[in-house]
Amino acid sequence: MLAMKFFSSKNVVGLVLFMVCLNGWCFGESEMDNMASMEKAEQEALYSIIQGFVGSWWNGSDLYPDPCGWTPIQGVSCDLFDGLWYVTALNIGPVHENSLVCSANVEFRPQLFELKHLKTLSFFNCFVSHHKHPVSIPTSNWEKLAGRLESLEFRSNPGLIGQVPASLGSLVKLQSLVFLENGLTGQLPSDIGNLVNLERLVLAENRLTGRIPDSFGGLNQLLILDLSRNSLSGPLPCTLGSLTSLLKLDLSNNLLEGKLPSEIANMKNLTLLDLSNNKFSGGLVESLQKLYSLEQMVLSNNPIGGDLMSLEWEKVKKLAILDLSNTGLIGEIPESISALKRLRFLGLSDNNLSGNLSPKLAKLPCVGALYLNGNNLTGELKFSEWFYGKMGRRFGAWDNPNLCYPIGLSPASHVPYGVKPCQTKLKLLEPNSDVHLDDAILNQNPHFMASLGCYCNAINGFWWLFSLELLLMFHFFGV
């Protein structure tokens, strides 16, 4: 009776479901024996490739039933072709916790080029020592992967040395070519210009030298071009103007020089332009104001020269970041910059800008950083205490000797850092006189003023009246 109570209707249903699931699992296991398997030649090639990178100790003995079965290799992806598994993606390096980690003595084995359906090949933090075990990219056999390889990436491999192989130009189906943070040297091969299907070309943070090839202008499907943090030199090729699909152009931290080509105006879709830390000159070209989609313009640390008045800034109305610091600019800051309602960062520091600041700059609705320090700006700052309180040190106006803020701002934390207070004007005692002694007169000869005993706020009593009379005499008679 107790047993009957124990086996209630719910327990019976649960037991039945358990038996069904167990039977289904056993059935599924038997079905696995008839599952598709990997072609033997493909498997042998894959095992040899992996052993070349991780060491000969690896034999794949724990894989069941094969590298594409129920226990696949982390970083290896497969797909079915004619009922057999083939490798479509191979990612070597510690991307995941159980990823394949390269050994100290890594090598590229020729079996890599025998993978018949490989679409993606990447190496992350695999070649780590350029002193003990430097490795170069194979220079031949890439044409064997030309019909299928779409992505080739080498990221964070300081031990990867040598040049970018010209033979990579045979990979005509390549859509992404990324060589980021490696130890590659030499010049950029013009053969890369053959990769007409490229959408992303990133060769940043290597030791590449020489000029940017004219052939790069033929990559008209390109969305991202990043050649930053190298030692590239020479002018920008005019052919880059053909990259009308480009969204991001980053050539910062190189040795590039010359005037910005007018053809840059053709990049109507460009959202980021970073040419900082180069040697560009020749002024701000009018072409820049035709980049209507531009959100970030960073040209800092270039001897560009010229002035800001040459551009109609209201035309690049999507700008959120404008950094022209240390570019040798002269003249005044145009009021048209205050029309950039999306601007979050404005960097104009360390130039030779002059004139007064328009109070409209403080009314930019999105601005969070405004750096105008290290210029020759003059006059009185007419921004609100609320603005100074909101910005803090992110409003940079220091190192402008003739710039001041009005006395009366409080508390002290709401005054612009590094800017002096404006001097108040001294009004003469005569009720009908309109003569004022302003700061300019009082400071035109400090040695003379000191001799009168009125320097350093020490004026009082008789000496105050005596010095004031002398000063008025000199002022009216032009002495």
Tab-separated table of C-alpha atoms in Angstrom, residues 254-470:
chain	number	residue	atom	x	y	z
A	254	ASN	CA	53.274	58.179	-38.776
A	255	LEU	CA	55.693	60.444	-40.659
A	256	LEU	CA	53.314	61.487	-43.426
A	257	GLU	CA	53.771	64.974	-44.865
A	258	GLY	CA	52.595	67.470	-47.436
A	259	LYS	CA	49.276	69.163	-47.991
A	260	LEU	CA	46.019	67.312	-47.575
A	261	PRO	CA	44.789	66.386	-51.069
A	262	SER	CA	41.634	68.105	-52.302
A	263	GLU	CA	40.336	64.693	-53.405
A	264	ILE	CA	39.600	63.924	-49.769
A	265	ALA	CA	36.302	65.749	-50.337
A	266	ASN	CA	35.036	62.683	-52.239
A	267	MET	CA	34.831	60.668	-49.005
A	268	LYS	CA	31.241	61.714	-48.362
A	269	ASN	CA	30.570	58.778	-46.003
A	270	LEU	CA	33.611	59.307	-43.793
A	271	THR	CA	32.739	59.492	-40.085
A	272	LEU	CA	36.271	59.411	-38.614
A	273	LEU	CA	39.373	61.175	-39.922
A	274	ASP	CA	42.457	60.834	-37.725
A	275	LEU	CA	45.699	62.235	-39.155
A	276	SER	CA	47.214	63.270	-35.831
A	277	ASN	CA	50.934	63.101	-35.026
A	278	ASN	CA	52.277	63.436	-38.545
A	279	LYS	CA	53.960	66.236	-40.524
A	280	PHE	CA	51.105	67.573	-42.613
A	281	SER	CA	51.254	71.245	-43.612
A	282	GLY	CA	49.668	73.680	-46.035
A	283	GLY	CA	46.698	74.859	-43.973
A	284	LEU	CA	43.185	73.544	-43.485
A	285	VAL	CA	41.990	72.752	-47.002
A	286	GLU	CA	38.472	73.654	-48.051
A	287	SER	CA	37.830	69.986	-48.855
A	288	LEU	CA	37.428	69.251	-45.143
A	289	GLN	CA	34.180	71.178	-44.925
A	290	LYS	CA	32.681	68.888	-47.590
A	291	LEU	CA	32.898	65.832	-45.353
A	292	TYR	CA	29.268	66.159	-44.355
A	293	SER	CA	29.108	62.822	-42.496
A	294	LEU	CA	32.215	63.477	-40.419
A	295	GLU	CA	31.808	62.960	-36.665
A	296	GLN	CA	35.459	62.979	-35.566
A	297	MET	CA	38.195	65.162	-37.051
A	298	VAL	CA	41.550	64.739	-35.319
A	299	LEU	CA	44.479	66.616	-36.895
A	300	SER	CA	46.433	67.469	-33.753
A	301	ASN	CA	50.233	67.634	-33.600
A	302	ASN	CA	50.850	68.564	-37.229
A	303	PRO	CA	52.509	71.792	-38.515
A	304	ILE	CA	49.418	72.513	-40.618
A	305	GLY	CA	49.327	76.274	-40.078
A	306	GLY	CA	46.767	78.661	-41.501
A	307	ASP	CA	43.642	79.839	-39.732
A	308	LEU	CA	40.203	78.617	-38.754
A	309	MET	CA	38.406	81.280	-40.766
A	310	SER	CA	39.128	79.476	-44.032
A	311	LEU	CA	36.401	76.884	-43.372
A	312	GLU	CA	32.658	77.183	-42.992
A	313	TRP	CA	32.389	75.014	-39.912
A	314	GLU	CA	28.610	74.940	-39.835
A	315	LYS	CA	28.709	72.639	-42.888
A	316	VAL	CA	30.261	69.758	-40.939
A	317	LYS	CA	27.305	69.817	-38.580
A	318	LYS	CA	27.701	66.208	-37.394
A	319	LEU	CA	31.081	66.850	-35.774
A	320	ALA	CA	31.263	65.548	-32.213
A	321	ILE	CA	35.063	65.652	-31.805
A	322	LEU	CA	37.273	68.366	-33.278
A	323	ASP	CA	40.915	68.276	-32.226
A	324	LEU	CA	43.259	70.800	-33.860
A	325	SER	CA	45.661	71.129	-30.937
A	326	ASN	CA	49.265	72.051	-31.717
A	327	THR	CA	48.729	72.642	-35.430
A	328	GLY	CA	50.241	76.136	-35.747
A	329	LEU	CA	46.900	77.900	-36.212
A	330	ILE	CA	46.738	81.703	-36.165
A	331	GLY	CA	43.933	84.262	-36.151
A	332	GLU	CA	40.668	84.244	-34.267
A	333	ILE	CA	38.276	81.466	-33.345
A	334	PRO	CA	35.284	81.841	-35.690
A	335	GLU	CA	31.824	82.100	-34.211
A	336	SER	CA	30.664	79.489	-36.756
A	337	ILE	CA	32.161	76.763	-34.541
A	338	SER	CA	29.369	77.483	-32.076
A	339	ALA	CA	26.953	76.167	-34.742
A	340	LEU	CA	28.266	72.613	-34.184
A	341	LYS	CA	25.455	71.560	-31.881
A	342	ARG	CA	26.708	67.953	-31.557
A	343	LEU	CA	30.226	68.944	-30.514
A	344	ARG	CA	31.397	67.164	-27.367
A	345	PHE	CA	35.152	67.846	-27.540
A	346	LEU	CA	36.910	70.927	-28.903
A	347	GLY	CA	40.702	70.976	-28.766
A	348	LEU	CA	42.457	74.149	-29.944
A	349	SER	CA	45.280	74.217	-27.404
A	350	ASP	CA	48.916	75.104	-28.059
A	351	ASN	CA	48.398	77.262	-31.143
A	352	ASN	CA	48.818	80.985	-31.863
A	353	LEU	CA	45.139	81.894	-31.780
A	354	SER	CA	44.227	85.423	-30.743
A	355	GLY	CA	41.224	87.656	-30.169
A	356	ASN	CA	38.273	87.377	-27.835
A	357	LEU	CA	36.238	84.260	-27.119
A	358	SER	CA	32.623	84.252	-28.168
A	359	PRO	CA	30.329	83.441	-25.206
A	360	LYS	CA	28.336	81.280	-27.621
A	361	LEU	CA	30.958	78.543	-27.239
A	362	ALA	CA	29.710	77.938	-23.710
A	363	LYS	CA	26.203	77.376	-25.047
A	364	LEU	CA	27.112	74.332	-27.116
A	365	PRO	CA	24.532	71.856	-25.792
A	366	CYS	CA	26.729	68.726	-25.811
A	367	VAL	CA	30.188	70.104	-25.067
A	368	GLY	CA	31.997	68.284	-22.282
A	369	ALA	CA	35.597	69.372	-22.902
A	370	LEU	CA	36.893	72.667	-24.274
A	371	TYR	CA	40.663	73.181	-24.427
A	372	LEU	CA	41.907	76.607	-25.520
A	373	ASN	CA	45.038	76.760	-23.386
A	374	GLY	CA	48.431	77.802	-24.697
A	375	ASN	CA	47.312	80.546	-27.089
A	376	ASN	CA	47.276	84.360	-27.240
A	377	LEU	CA	43.590	84.888	-26.496
A	378	THR	CA	42.682	88.199	-24.927
A	379	GLY	CA	39.863	89.979	-23.175
A	380	GLU	CA	37.332	89.023	-20.582
A	381	LEU	CA	35.737	85.580	-20.408
A	382	LYS	CA	31.993	86.007	-20.473
A	383	PHE	CA	30.954	82.491	-19.514
A	384	SER	CA	28.649	81.702	-16.620
A	385	GLU	CA	29.563	80.291	-13.205
A	386	TRP	CA	27.395	77.288	-14.038
A	387	PHE	CA	29.554	76.604	-17.086
A	388	TYR	CA	32.793	76.719	-15.084
A	389	GLY	CA	31.276	74.498	-12.418
A	390	LYS	CA	30.132	71.941	-14.979
A	391	MET	CA	33.417	71.837	-16.898
A	392	GLY	CA	36.008	72.099	-14.132
A	393	ARG	CA	39.487	71.329	-15.471
A	394	ARG	CA	37.917	70.224	-18.744
A	395	PHE	CA	37.699	73.904	-19.613
A	396	GLY	CA	41.307	74.739	-20.427
A	397	ALA	CA	42.109	78.437	-20.798
A	398	TRP	CA	45.395	78.668	-18.929
A	399	ASP	CA	48.572	79.998	-20.566
A	400	ASN	CA	46.725	82.855	-22.255
A	401	PRO	CA	48.505	85.798	-20.558
A	402	ASN	CA	45.984	88.471	-21.603
A	403	LEU	CA	42.838	86.502	-20.821
A	404	CYS	CA	40.921	87.131	-17.598
A	405	TYR	CA	37.625	86.445	-15.876
A	406	PRO	CA	35.417	89.055	-14.184
A	407	ILE	CA	35.815	89.591	-10.459
A	408	GLY	CA	32.881	88.429	-8.414
A	409	LEU	CA	32.634	84.806	-9.487
A	410	SER	CA	32.055	82.520	-6.521
A	411	PRO	CA	32.774	80.096	-5.082
A	412	ALA	CA	36.445	79.870	-5.963
A	413	SER	CA	35.929	76.451	-7.539
A	414	HIS	CA	33.749	78.100	-10.182
A	415	VAL	CA	36.487	80.207	-11.687
A	416	PRO	CA	38.479	79.028	-14.731
A	417	TYR	CA	41.653	77.248	-13.691
A	418	GLY	CA	44.882	79.094	-14.439
A	419	VAL	CA	43.156	82.324	-15.556
A	420	LYS	CA	43.707	85.577	-13.661
A	421	PRO	CA	40.877	87.855	-12.518
A	422	CYS	CA	40.337	91.037	-14.516
A	423	GLN	CA	41.703	94.246	-12.981
A	424	THR	CA	39.074	96.756	-11.865
A	425	LYS	CA	39.247	100.273	-13.272
A	426	LEU	CA	40.183	103.189	-10.978
A	427	LYS	CA	37.863	106.166	-11.347
A	428	LEU	CA	39.140	109.696	-10.657
A	429	LEU	CA	37.630	111.657	-7.773
A	430	GLU	CA	36.465	114.582	-9.927
A	431	PRO	CA	32.731	114.129	-10.447
A	432	ASN	CA	32.730	115.452	-14.015
A	433	SER	CA	35.807	113.642	-15.248
A	434	ASP	CA	35.562	110.696	-17.612
A	435	VAL	CA	39.265	109.792	-17.363
A	436	HIS	CA	39.956	106.261	-16.067
A	437	LEU	CA	43.189	104.668	-15.000
A	438	ASP	CA	42.915	101.165	-16.333
A	439	ASP	CA	45.211	98.244	-15.978
A	440	ALA	CA	47.016	98.989	-19.234
A	441	ILE	CA	48.147	102.458	-18.052
A	442	LEU	CA	49.111	101.266	-14.597
A	443	ASN	CA	51.313	98.550	-15.998
A	444	GLN	CA	53.025	100.253	-18.905
A	445	ASN	CA	56.109	101.100	-16.774
A	446	PRO	CA	56.350	99.002	-13.608
A	447	HIS	CA	59.798	100.347	-12.660
A	448	PHE	CA	58.521	103.920	-12.721
A	449	MET	CA	55.473	102.980	-10.675
A	450	ALA	CA	57.648	101.213	-8.142
A	451	SER	CA	59.796	104.347	-7.770
A	452	LEU	CA	56.635	106.238	-6.798
A	453	GLY	CA	55.974	103.790	-4.016
A	454	CYS	CA	52.731	102.489	-5.543
A	455	TYR	CA	53.911	99.102	-6.751
A	456	CYS	CA	52.624	95.893	-5.128
A	457	ASN	CA	49.530	97.597	-3.668
A	458	ALA	CA	51.594	99.735	-1.259
A	459	ILE	CA	49.866	103.000	-2.147
A	460	ASN	CA	48.424	104.869	0.817
A	461	GLY	CA	48.108	108.307	2.407
A	462	PHE	CA	50.288	111.107	1.053
A	463	TRP	CA	52.170	108.943	-1.407
A	464	TRP	CA	48.894	107.812	-2.950
A	465	LEU	CA	47.805	111.406	-3.706
A	466	PHE	CA	51.289	112.446	-4.779
A	467	SER	CA	51.713	109.527	-7.197
A	468	LEU	CA	48.234	110.028	-8.621
A	469	GLU	CA	48.918	113.693	-9.357
A	470	LEU	CA	52.220	112.847	-11.018
